[in-house]
Amino acid sequence: MNAGTMDETLEQLKEGVRRFRTQIYPERAEQFAQAGSEPQRPHTLFIACADSRVDPNLITSTTTGEVFVTRNIGNMVPAYGEMLGGVSAVVEFAVTGLKVRHIVICGHSDCGAMKALLAPDNSGKLPAVTNWLTNAHAALTVAETVNERDVAQGSDKPLILELTEQNVLLQMRHLKTHPSVAGAMALGELTVSGWIYNIGTGEVRVAEDGERTFTLIDPAPEDGV
């Protein structure tokens, strides 16, 4: 990428800011002013993949101040103590500091992290990514085992979809090893769920805590139906 191309990208971003300031902000000026003068009070921590096609606020129809978001490759949550860092700090602050009432871990279709798990040689030149993906190795083992059984029984469910689901379920288990989460859940102050977002169709399937099956959120019936 040459300097000219980078300048074009920056100009595109700056033009987006101009549209925000002239078109979007004026319509919601009072809401932004209130958000800027009060402490944030999000009701949900949304742990999503860093994939640029996944937009937590768009998916959930939420607005400024409602959702505390953290994103990383593969929507992963290292078990407490294994990789203390950004994700652990976000979880701790969201639960203990912000008192969120729910945590979502959201996987998605066509996930590059899941593809890398299935073809590890392709990420050989990305040592940091390779190390990060160890947080999902158990999910890969489970997915391969389940997929082998299901294929023998006539299922045509793709392995990558099984892996995407198993990874979300695994990260939910990792999440519960965090002391702040365990404590809040014990007091009935916090719930968790796992989501699978289909980028192409807009569908979202949810596994509530304790469930291993992801159930489609059906569109709301039209008025009068």
Short mmCIF file of C-alpha atoms in Angstrom, two decimals:
data_model
loop_
_atom_site.label_atom_id
_atom_site.label_comp_id
_atom_site.label_asym_id
_atom_site.label_seq_id
_atom_site.Cartn_x
_atom_site.Cartn_y
_atom_site.Cartn_z
CA MET A 1 0.00 0.00 0.00
CA ASN A 2 1.55 3.31 -1.07
CA ALA A 3 1.24 6.67 0.67
CA GLY A 4 -1.36 7.85 -1.82
CA THR A 5 -3.62 4.92 -1.09
CA MET A 6 -3.22 5.45 2.66
CA ASP A 7 -4.10 9.11 2.24
CA GLU A 8 -7.24 8.10 0.31
CA THR A 9 -8.24 5.80 3.18
CA LEU A 10 -7.71 8.57 5.73
CA GLU A 11 -9.74 10.97 3.61
CA GLN A 12 -12.55 8.40 3.45
CA LEU A 13 -12.57 8.19 7.24
CA LYS A 14 -12.51 11.96 7.60
CA GLU A 15 -15.43 12.28 5.21
CA GLY A 16 -17.32 9.82 7.39
CA VAL A 17 -16.67 12.06 10.40
CA ARG A 18 -18.00 15.03 8.45
CA ARG A 19 -21.21 13.16 7.66
CA PHE A 20 -21.53 12.20 11.30
CA ARG A 21 -21.13 15.79 12.45
CA THR A 22 -23.52 17.26 9.87
CA GLN A 23 -26.16 14.54 9.50
CA ILE A 24 -26.18 12.07 12.39
CA TYR A 25 -25.05 14.11 15.40
CA PRO A 26 -27.57 16.97 14.99
CA GLU A 27 -30.49 14.52 15.06
CA ARG A 28 -29.25 13.00 18.33
CA ALA A 29 -27.47 15.97 19.87
CA GLU A 30 -29.45 15.82 23.11
CA GLN A 31 -28.73 12.11 23.53
CA PHE A 32 -25.01 12.58 22.91
CA ALA A 33 -24.89 15.56 25.28
CA GLN A 34 -26.50 13.50 28.03
CA ALA A 35 -24.15 10.57 27.36
CA GLY A 36 -21.18 12.91 27.57
CA SER A 37 -22.22 14.41 30.89
CA GLU A 38 -23.15 11.21 32.77
CA PRO A 39 -21.22 8.06 33.65
CA GLN A 40 -21.84 5.19 31.27
CA ARG A 41 -24.37 2.61 32.41
CA PRO A 42 -24.34 -0.22 29.83
CA HIS A 43 -26.60 -3.17 30.56
CA THR A 44 -24.58 -5.68 28.52
CA LEU A 45 -20.99 -6.66 27.84
CA PHE A 46 -20.78 -7.87 24.24
CA ILE A 47 -17.71 -9.97 23.41
CA ALA A 48 -17.43 -10.14 19.63
CA CYS A 49 -14.96 -11.11 16.96
CA ALA A 50 -12.81 -8.31 15.54
CA ASP A 51 -14.18 -9.15 12.06
CA SER A 52 -15.13 -5.87 10.38
CA ARG A 53 -18.43 -7.37 9.16
CA VAL A 54 -19.74 -7.81 12.71
CA ASP A 55 -21.38 -4.72 14.24
CA PRO A 56 -22.74 -5.40 17.77
CA ASN A 57 -24.83 -2.23 17.97
CA LEU A 58 -26.34 -2.80 14.54
CA ILE A 59 -27.18 -6.43 15.29
CA THR A 60 -28.86 -5.61 18.60
CA SER A 61 -30.46 -2.29 17.58
CA THR A 62 -28.76 -0.61 20.55
CA THR A 63 -27.50 2.93 20.79
CA THR A 64 -24.92 5.04 22.60
CA GLY A 65 -24.22 3.89 26.15
CA GLU A 66 -26.20 0.63 26.13
CA VAL A 67 -23.56 -1.94 25.25
CA PHE A 68 -19.95 -2.25 26.46
CA VAL A 69 -18.04 -3.94 23.65
CA THR A 70 -14.76 -5.79 23.44
CA ARG A 71 -13.54 -7.50 20.28
CA ASN A 72 -10.72 -9.86 19.44
CA ILE A 73 -9.85 -12.53 16.92
CA GLY A 74 -12.29 -15.39 17.39
CA ASN A 75 -14.40 -13.79 20.17
CA MET A 76 -12.31 -15.54 22.80
CA VAL A 77 -12.08 -15.24 26.58
CA PRO A 78 -8.95 -16.86 28.03
CA ALA A 79 -9.60 -18.81 31.20
CA TYR A 80 -8.76 -16.67 34.23
CA GLY A 81 -5.05 -16.63 35.02
CA GLU A 82 -3.89 -18.10 31.71
CA MET A 83 -3.60 -14.87 29.71
CA LEU A 84 -4.34 -11.98 32.04
CA GLY A 85 -4.60 -8.95 29.83
CA GLY A 86 -7.05 -6.86 27.87
CA VAL A 87 -9.97 -9.28 27.79
CA SER A 88 -9.67 -10.12 31.48
CA ALA A 89 -9.51 -6.43 32.37
CA VAL A 90 -12.59 -5.65 30.25
CA VAL A 91 -14.59 -8.47 31.87
CA GLU A 92 -13.56 -7.40 35.37
CA PHE A 93 -14.35 -3.73 34.76
CA ALA A 94 -17.67 -4.44 33.04
CA VAL A 95 -18.91 -6.75 35.79
CA THR A 96 -17.45 -5.16 38.91
CA GLY A 97 -17.19 -1.54 37.83
CA LEU A 98 -20.10 -1.05 35.44
CA LYS A 99 -22.38 -3.73 36.91
CA VAL A 100 -23.54 -5.07 33.55
CA ARG A 101 -26.43 -7.51 33.87
CA HIS A 102 -25.67 -9.73 30.89
CA ILE A 103 -22.68 -10.92 28.87
CA VAL A 104 -22.92 -12.07 25.26
CA ILE A 105 -20.19 -14.04 23.50
CA CYS A 106 -20.91 -13.77 19.79
CA GLY A 107 -19.39 -15.97 17.10
CA HIS A 108 -20.20 -15.58 13.43
CA SER A 109 -20.25 -17.25 10.03
CA ASP A 110 -17.14 -17.31 7.81
CA CYS A 111 -14.85 -16.65 10.78
CA GLY A 112 -11.18 -16.38 9.85
CA ALA A 113 -10.09 -17.61 13.29
CA MET A 114 -12.09 -20.81 12.88
CA LYS A 115 -10.62 -21.30 9.40
CA ALA A 116 -7.13 -20.86 10.87
CA LEU A 117 -7.85 -23.52 13.49
CA LEU A 118 -8.85 -25.92 10.75
CA ALA A 119 -5.79 -25.06 8.62
CA PRO A 120 -3.04 -24.06 11.10
CA ASP A 121 -0.30 -24.00 8.44
CA ASN A 122 -1.92 -20.90 6.93
CA SER A 123 -1.17 -18.85 10.04
CA GLY A 124 2.46 -19.95 10.35
CA LYS A 125 3.75 -16.42 9.69
CA LEU A 126 1.49 -14.98 12.37
CA PRO A 127 2.99 -16.21 15.67
CA ALA A 128 0.87 -13.94 17.89
CA VAL A 129 -2.30 -15.16 16.18
CA THR A 130 -1.16 -18.77 16.47
CA ASN A 131 -0.58 -18.34 20.19
CA TRP A 132 -3.96 -16.64 20.67
CA LEU A 133 -5.77 -19.48 18.92
CA THR A 134 -4.67 -21.91 21.65
CA ASN A 135 -7.66 -20.54 23.57
CA ALA A 136 -9.89 -22.52 21.20
CA HIS A 137 -7.96 -25.79 20.83
CA ALA A 138 -10.36 -27.68 23.09
CA ALA A 139 -13.26 -26.51 20.93
CA LEU A 140 -11.51 -27.90 17.85
CA THR A 141 -11.13 -31.32 19.48
CA VAL A 142 -14.80 -31.38 20.50
CA ALA A 143 -15.98 -30.16 17.09
CA GLU A 144 -13.99 -32.80 15.22
CA THR A 145 -15.28 -35.55 17.51
CA VAL A 146 -18.91 -34.44 17.26
CA ASN A 147 -18.69 -33.85 13.52
CA GLU A 148 -17.24 -37.32 12.90
CA ARG A 149 -20.12 -38.88 14.82
CA ASP A 150 -22.77 -36.77 13.12
CA VAL A 151 -21.41 -37.42 9.62
CA ALA A 152 -21.53 -41.15 10.34
CA GLN A 153 -25.21 -40.64 11.23
CA GLY A 154 -25.93 -38.83 7.98
CA SER A 155 -25.57 -35.20 9.04
CA ASP A 156 -24.33 -32.65 6.51
CA LYS A 157 -23.52 -29.93 9.09
CA PRO A 158 -20.22 -28.32 8.05
CA LEU A 159 -17.28 -28.79 10.40
CA ILE A 160 -16.61 -25.04 10.49
CA LEU A 161 -20.14 -24.39 11.76
CA GLU A 162 -19.72 -27.04 14.46
CA LEU A 163 -16.40 -25.47 15.42
CA THR A 164 -17.90 -21.97 15.55
CA GLU A 165 -20.60 -23.19 17.93
CA GLN A 166 -18.24 -25.23 20.09
CA ASN A 167 -15.88 -22.28 20.36
CA VAL A 168 -18.64 -20.02 21.69
CA LEU A 169 -19.64 -22.68 24.22
CA LEU A 170 -16.01 -23.10 25.30
CA GLN A 171 -15.50 -19.36 25.74
CA MET A 172 -18.65 -19.24 27.90
CA ARG A 173 -17.05 -21.83 30.16
CA HIS A 174 -13.80 -19.84 30.25
CA LEU A 175 -15.79 -16.71 31.14
CA LYS A 176 -17.19 -18.35 34.25
CA THR A 177 -13.66 -18.94 35.60
CA HIS A 178 -13.27 -15.18 36.09
CA PRO A 179 -13.88 -14.34 39.77
CA SER A 180 -15.97 -11.26 39.01
CA VAL A 181 -18.27 -13.29 36.77
CA ALA A 182 -18.54 -16.23 39.14
CA GLY A 183 -19.39 -13.93 42.04
CA ALA A 184 -22.02 -11.93 40.17
CA MET A 185 -23.65 -15.08 38.82
CA ALA A 186 -23.74 -16.62 42.29
CA LEU A 187 -25.70 -13.58 43.51
CA GLY A 188 -28.10 -13.76 40.57
CA GLU A 189 -26.89 -10.39 39.28
CA LEU A 190 -25.47 -11.60 35.97
CA THR A 191 -26.47 -13.94 33.15
CA VAL A 192 -24.58 -15.04 30.04
CA SER A 193 -25.45 -16.30 26.59
CA GLY A 194 -23.71 -17.46 23.42
CA TRP A 195 -24.67 -16.18 19.97
CA ILE A 196 -23.98 -17.19 16.39
CA TYR A 197 -24.48 -14.39 13.85
CA ASN A 198 -24.88 -15.27 10.17
CA ILE A 199 -23.38 -12.36 8.24
CA GLY A 200 -25.08 -13.21 4.95
CA THR A 201 -28.62 -13.73 6.23
CA GLY A 202 -28.68 -11.51 9.32
CA GLU A 203 -29.93 -14.43 11.42
CA VAL A 204 -28.88 -14.78 15.05
CA ARG A 205 -29.04 -18.04 17.01
CA VAL A 206 -28.71 -18.02 20.78
CA ALA A 207 -27.69 -20.59 23.39
CA GLU A 208 -28.73 -19.40 26.83
CA ASP A 209 -26.60 -20.39 29.80
CA GLY A 210 -26.60 -24.16 30.27
CA GLU A 211 -27.84 -24.88 26.76
CA ARG A 212 -25.71 -26.51 24.07
CA THR A 213 -28.14 -25.88 21.21
CA PHE A 214 -28.36 -22.52 19.44
CA THR A 215 -31.95 -21.46 18.81
CA LEU A 216 -32.90 -19.01 16.07
CA ILE A 217 -34.33 -15.67 17.18
CA ASP A 218 -37.43 -15.50 15.00
CA PRO A 219 -38.42 -12.14 13.53
CA ALA A 220 -41.21 -10.47 15.48
CA PRO A 221 -44.65 -11.02 13.91
CA GLU A 222 -46.09 -8.05 12.08
CA ASP A 223 -48.65 -5.92 13.88
CA GLY A 224 -52.05 -7.53 13.82
CA VAL A 225 -50.74 -10.98 12.94
#
